[in-house]
Short mmCIF file of C-alpha atoms in Angstrom, two decimals:
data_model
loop_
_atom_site.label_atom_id
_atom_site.label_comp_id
_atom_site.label_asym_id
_atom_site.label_seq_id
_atom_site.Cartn_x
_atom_site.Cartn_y
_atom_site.Cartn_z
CA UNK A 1246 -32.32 -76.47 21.56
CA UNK A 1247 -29.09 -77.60 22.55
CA UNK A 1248 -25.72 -75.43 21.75
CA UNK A 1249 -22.18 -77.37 21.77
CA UNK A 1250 -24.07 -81.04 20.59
CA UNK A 1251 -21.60 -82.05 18.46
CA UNK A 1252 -19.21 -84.23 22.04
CA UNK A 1253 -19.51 -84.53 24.73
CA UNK A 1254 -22.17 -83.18 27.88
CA UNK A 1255 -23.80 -81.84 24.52
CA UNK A 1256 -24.02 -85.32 22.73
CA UNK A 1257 -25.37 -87.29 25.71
CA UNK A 1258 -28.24 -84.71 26.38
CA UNK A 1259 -28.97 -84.47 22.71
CA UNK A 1260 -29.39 -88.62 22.72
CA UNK A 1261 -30.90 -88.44 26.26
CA UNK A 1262 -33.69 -85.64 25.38
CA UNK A 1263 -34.22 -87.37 22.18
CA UNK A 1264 -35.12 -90.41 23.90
CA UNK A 1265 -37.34 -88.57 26.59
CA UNK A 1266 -39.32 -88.08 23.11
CA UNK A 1267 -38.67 -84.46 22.49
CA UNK A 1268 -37.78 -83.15 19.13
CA UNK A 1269 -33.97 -81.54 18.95
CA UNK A 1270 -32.41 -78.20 17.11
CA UNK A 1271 -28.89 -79.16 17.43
CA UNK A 1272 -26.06 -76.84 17.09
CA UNK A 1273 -22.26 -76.89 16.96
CA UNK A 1274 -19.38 -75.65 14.29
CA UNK A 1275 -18.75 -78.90 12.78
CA UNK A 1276 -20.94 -79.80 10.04
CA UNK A 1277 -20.19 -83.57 10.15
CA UNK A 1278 -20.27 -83.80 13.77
CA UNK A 1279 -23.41 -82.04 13.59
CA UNK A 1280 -24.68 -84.71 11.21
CA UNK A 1281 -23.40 -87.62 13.12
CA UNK A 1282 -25.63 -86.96 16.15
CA UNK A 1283 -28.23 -85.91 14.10
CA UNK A 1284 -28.59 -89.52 12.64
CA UNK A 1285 -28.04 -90.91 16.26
CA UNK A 1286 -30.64 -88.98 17.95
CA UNK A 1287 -33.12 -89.98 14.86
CA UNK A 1288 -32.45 -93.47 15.20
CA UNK A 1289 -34.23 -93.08 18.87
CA UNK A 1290 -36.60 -91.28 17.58
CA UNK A 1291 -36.28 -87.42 17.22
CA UNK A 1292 -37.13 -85.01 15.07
CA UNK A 1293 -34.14 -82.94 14.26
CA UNK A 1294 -32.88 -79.78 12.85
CA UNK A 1295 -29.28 -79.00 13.08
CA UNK A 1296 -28.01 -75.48 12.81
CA UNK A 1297 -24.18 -75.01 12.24
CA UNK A 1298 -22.76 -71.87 13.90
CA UNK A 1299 -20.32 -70.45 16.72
CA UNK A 1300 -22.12 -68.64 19.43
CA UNK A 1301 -19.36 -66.75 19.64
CA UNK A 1302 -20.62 -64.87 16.72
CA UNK A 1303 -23.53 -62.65 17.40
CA UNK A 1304 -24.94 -62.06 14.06
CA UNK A 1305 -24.30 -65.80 13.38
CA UNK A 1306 -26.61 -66.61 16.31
CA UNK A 1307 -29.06 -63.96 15.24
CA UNK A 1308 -29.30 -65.19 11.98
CA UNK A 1309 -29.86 -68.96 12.92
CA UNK A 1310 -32.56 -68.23 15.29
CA UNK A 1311 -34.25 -65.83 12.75
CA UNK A 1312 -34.26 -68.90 10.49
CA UNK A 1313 -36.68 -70.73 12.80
CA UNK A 1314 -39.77 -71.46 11.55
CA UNK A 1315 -43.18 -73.04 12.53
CA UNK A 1316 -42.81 -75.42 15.46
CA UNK A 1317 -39.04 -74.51 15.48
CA UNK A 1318 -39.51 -71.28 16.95
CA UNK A 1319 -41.57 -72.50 20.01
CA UNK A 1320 -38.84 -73.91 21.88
CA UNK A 1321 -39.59 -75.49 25.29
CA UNK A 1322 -36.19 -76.05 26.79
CA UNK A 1323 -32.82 -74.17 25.72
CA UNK A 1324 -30.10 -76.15 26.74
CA UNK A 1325 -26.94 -73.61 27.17
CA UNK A 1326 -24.04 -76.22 27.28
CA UNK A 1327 -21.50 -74.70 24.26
CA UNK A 1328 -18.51 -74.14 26.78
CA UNK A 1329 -14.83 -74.61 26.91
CA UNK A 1330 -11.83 -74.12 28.98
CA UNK A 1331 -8.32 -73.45 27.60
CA UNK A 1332 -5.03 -73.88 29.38
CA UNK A 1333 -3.82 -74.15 32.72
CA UNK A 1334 -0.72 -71.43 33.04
CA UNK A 1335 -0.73 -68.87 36.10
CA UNK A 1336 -2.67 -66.07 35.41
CA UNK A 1337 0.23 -63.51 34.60
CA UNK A 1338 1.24 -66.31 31.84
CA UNK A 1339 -1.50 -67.04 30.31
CA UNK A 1340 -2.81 -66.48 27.13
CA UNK A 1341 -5.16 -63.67 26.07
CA UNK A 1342 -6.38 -65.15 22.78
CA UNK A 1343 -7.48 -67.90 25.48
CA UNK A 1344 -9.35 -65.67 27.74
CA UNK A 1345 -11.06 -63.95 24.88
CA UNK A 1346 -12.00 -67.26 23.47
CA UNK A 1347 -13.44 -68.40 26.71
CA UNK A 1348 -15.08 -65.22 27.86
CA UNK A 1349 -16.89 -64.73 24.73
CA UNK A 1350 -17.81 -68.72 24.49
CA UNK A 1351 -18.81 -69.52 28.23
CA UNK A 1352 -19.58 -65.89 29.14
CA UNK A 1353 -21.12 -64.00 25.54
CA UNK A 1354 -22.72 -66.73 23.82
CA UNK A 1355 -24.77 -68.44 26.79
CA UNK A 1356 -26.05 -64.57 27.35
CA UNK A 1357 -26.40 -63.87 23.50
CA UNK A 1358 -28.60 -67.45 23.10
CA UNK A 1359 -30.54 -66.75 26.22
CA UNK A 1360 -31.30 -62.98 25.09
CA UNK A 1361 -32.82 -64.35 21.42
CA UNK A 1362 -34.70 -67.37 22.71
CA UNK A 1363 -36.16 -66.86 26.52
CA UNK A 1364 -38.43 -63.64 25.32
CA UNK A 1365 -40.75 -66.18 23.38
CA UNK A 1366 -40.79 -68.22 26.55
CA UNK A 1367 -41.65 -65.58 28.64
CA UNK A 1368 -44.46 -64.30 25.90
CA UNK A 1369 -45.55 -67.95 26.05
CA UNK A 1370 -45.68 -68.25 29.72
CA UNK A 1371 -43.79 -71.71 29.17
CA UNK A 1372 -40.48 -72.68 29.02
CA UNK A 1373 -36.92 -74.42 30.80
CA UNK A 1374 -33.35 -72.59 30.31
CA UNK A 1375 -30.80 -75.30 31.55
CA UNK A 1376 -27.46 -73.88 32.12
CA UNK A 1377 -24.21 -75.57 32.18
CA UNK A 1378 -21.61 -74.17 34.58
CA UNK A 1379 -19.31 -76.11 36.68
CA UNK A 1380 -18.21 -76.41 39.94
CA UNK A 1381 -15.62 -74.46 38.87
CA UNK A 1382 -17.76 -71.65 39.56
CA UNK A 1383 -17.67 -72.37 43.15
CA UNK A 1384 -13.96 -71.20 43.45
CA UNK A 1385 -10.94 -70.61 41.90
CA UNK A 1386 -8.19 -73.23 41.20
CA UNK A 1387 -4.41 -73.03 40.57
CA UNK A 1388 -4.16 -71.94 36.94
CA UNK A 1389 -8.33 -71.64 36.64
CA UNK A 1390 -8.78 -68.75 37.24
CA UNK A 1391 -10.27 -67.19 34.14
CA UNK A 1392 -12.38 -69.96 32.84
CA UNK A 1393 -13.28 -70.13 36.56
CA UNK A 1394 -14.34 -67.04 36.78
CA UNK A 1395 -16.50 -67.89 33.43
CA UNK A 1396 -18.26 -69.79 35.05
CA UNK A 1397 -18.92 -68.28 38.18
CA UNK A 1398 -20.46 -65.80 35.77
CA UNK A 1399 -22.50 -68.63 34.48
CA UNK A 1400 -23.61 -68.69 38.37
CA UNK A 1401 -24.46 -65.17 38.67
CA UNK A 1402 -26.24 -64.56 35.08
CA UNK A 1403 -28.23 -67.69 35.77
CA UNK A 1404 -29.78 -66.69 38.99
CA UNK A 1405 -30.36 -63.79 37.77
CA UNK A 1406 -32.19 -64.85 34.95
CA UNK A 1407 -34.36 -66.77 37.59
CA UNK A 1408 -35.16 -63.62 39.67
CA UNK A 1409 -35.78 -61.78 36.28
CA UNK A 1410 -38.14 -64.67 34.97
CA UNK A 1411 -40.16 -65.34 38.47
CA UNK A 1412 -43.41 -63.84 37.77
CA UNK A 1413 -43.74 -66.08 34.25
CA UNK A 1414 -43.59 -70.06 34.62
CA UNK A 1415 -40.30 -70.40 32.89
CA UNK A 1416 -38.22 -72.33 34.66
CA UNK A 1417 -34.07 -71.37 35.16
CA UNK A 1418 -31.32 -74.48 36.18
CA UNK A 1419 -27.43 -74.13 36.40
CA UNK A 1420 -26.03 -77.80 36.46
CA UNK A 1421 -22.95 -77.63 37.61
CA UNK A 1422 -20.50 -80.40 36.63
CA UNK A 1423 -17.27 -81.77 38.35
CA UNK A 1424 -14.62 -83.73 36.68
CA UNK A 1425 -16.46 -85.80 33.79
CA UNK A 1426 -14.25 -87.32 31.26
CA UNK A 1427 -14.89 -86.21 27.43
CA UNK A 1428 -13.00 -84.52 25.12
CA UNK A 1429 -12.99 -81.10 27.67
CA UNK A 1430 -9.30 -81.68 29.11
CA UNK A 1431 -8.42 -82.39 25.18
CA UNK A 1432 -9.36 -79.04 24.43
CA UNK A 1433 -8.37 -77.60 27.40
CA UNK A 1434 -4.36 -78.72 26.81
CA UNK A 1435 -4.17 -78.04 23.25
CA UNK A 1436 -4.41 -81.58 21.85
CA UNK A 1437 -2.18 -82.66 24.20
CA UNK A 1438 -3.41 -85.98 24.90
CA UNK A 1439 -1.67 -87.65 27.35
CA UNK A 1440 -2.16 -84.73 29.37
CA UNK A 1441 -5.42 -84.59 29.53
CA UNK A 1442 -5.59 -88.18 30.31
CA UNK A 1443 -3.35 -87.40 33.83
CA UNK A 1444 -6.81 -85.24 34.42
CA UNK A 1445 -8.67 -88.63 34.72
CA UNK A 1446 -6.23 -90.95 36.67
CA UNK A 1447 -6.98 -92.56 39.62
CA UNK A 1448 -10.32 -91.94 39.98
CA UNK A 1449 -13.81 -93.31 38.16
CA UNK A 1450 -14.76 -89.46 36.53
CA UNK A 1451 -18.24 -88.87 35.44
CA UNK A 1452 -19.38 -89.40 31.85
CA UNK A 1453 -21.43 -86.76 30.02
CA UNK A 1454 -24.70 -89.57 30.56
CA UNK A 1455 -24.53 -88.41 33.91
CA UNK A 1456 -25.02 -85.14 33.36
CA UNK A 1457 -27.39 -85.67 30.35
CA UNK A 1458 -29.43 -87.71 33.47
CA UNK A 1459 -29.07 -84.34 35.67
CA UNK A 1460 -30.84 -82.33 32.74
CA UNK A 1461 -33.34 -84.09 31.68
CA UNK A 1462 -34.14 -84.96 35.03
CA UNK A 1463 -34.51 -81.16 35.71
CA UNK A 1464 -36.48 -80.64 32.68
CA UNK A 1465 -38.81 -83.60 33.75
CA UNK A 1466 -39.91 -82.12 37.25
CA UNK A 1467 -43.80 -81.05 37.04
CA UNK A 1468 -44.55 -77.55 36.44
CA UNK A 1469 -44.47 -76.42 39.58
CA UNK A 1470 -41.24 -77.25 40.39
CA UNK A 1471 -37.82 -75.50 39.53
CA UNK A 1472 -34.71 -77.60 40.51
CA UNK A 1473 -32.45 -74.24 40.27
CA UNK A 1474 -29.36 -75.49 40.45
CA UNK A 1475 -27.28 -79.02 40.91
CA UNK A 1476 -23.83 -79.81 41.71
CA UNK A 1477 -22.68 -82.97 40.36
CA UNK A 1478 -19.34 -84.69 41.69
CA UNK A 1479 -17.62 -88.00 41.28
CA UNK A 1480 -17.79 -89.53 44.66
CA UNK A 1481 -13.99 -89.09 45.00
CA UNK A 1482 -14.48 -85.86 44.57
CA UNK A 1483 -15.28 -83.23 47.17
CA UNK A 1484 -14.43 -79.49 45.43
CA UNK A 1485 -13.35 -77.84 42.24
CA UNK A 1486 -9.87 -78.76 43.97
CA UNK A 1487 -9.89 -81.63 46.10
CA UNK A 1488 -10.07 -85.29 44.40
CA UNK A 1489 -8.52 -88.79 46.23
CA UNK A 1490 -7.31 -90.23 43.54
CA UNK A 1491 -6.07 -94.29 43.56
CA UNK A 1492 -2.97 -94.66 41.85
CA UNK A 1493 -3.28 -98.57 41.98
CA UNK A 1494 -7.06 -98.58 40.40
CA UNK A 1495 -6.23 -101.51 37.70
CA UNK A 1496 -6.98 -98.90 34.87
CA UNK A 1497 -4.51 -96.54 35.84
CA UNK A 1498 -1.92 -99.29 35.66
CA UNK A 1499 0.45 -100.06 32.78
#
């Protein structure tokens, strides 16, 4: 099960798992995004079930994972990638409407998915919940610092999960992500565009593949091993905060 496929990290680990040969319940808010990488993760083989909902809404996610039945309900890895960040203003200007989207997004839903899925895992004695946080969880960053702090929740519920999980073989991995170009910086500016592109320039960014690679990697390891957590960087890229960035790389140039 992977929440947020419709872009994105989401996308690349729904085509990725699919073709590691695993079947896929997909889910997102957009019905015809949902549908578009149903039909792509099909065409590579996968089984899949899409299930359209917001995590930020409880009942909504009680509701779809009530609606799982027969092999649908044994679910082997729970992918927690739905996530967003929005805006970069100083913390006395920001918006609340964006904190309370992001809180109950990053913060709610990962915990609300987690609570309705990893009791069968732990009943089963079998099971892999992948997280995705963010370096941004490592420290704060000029105008970050609620969606950083997100995700240094993301940190802290995550290895906690692991300690809560040890005596079962259900296996707990944060993968935490530095700059990777998708739509994230789109979102994260409003639509603004150009913007977001500024995020990107002068250095070669990850791609969600990457991190798709990361996760199923982690879900690949043998039984006996647990890769608990992985932070992924460009190699420009040393923190949350520091990036050398090329101004005269020839894509950069106009």
């Amino acid at each position: 099960m992977i929440t947020g496929a419709t872009s994105g990290i989401g996308r690349a680990c729904a085509l990725r798992f699919a073709e590691g040969g695993y079947d896929l319940i997909l889910t997102g808010r957009n019905a015809d995004k949902l549908e578009a990488v149903k039909q792509a993760a099909e065409n590579k083989g996968a089984e899949v079930l899409t299930l359209q909902f917001d995590v930020q809404k409880r009942e909504c996610c009680e509701e779809a994972v009530a609606s799982l039945q027969g092999k649908w309900s044994q679910i082997d890895v729970l992918l927690n990638n739905a996530g967003l960040a929005l805006g970069l203003e100083k913390e006395y200007e920001g918006s609340m409407d964006d904190w309370e989207t992001m809180i109950d997004t990053n913060i709610k839903g990962l915990l609300t998915m987690t609570r309705l899925i990893v009791p069968r895992m732990v009943e089963r004695n079998h099971g892999h919940v992948i997280n995705i946080g963010s370096v941004a969880g490592d420290a704060a960053y000029a105008g970050g610092g609620v969606y950083c702090a997100t995700k240094a929740a993301v940190k802290a519920i995550t290895d906690g999960l692991r300690i809560d999980v040890a005596e079962s073989a259900v296996r707990v991995t944060n993968v935490k992500p530095g700059l990777v170009e998708t739509n994230f910086s789109v979102v994260r500016f409003h639509g603004d565009k150009d913007r977001a592109d500024h995020v990107y320039q002068g250095i070669q960014p990850l791609t969600g593949d990457d991190i798709a690679d990361v996760a199923f990697y982690a879900a690949s390891a043998p039984e006996h091993v647990q890769i608990a957590e992985v932070l992924v960087l460009a190699t420009h890229q040393a923190s949350g905060s520091v990036i050398h960035r090329d101004m005269n790389r020839k894509e950069n140039l106009s």
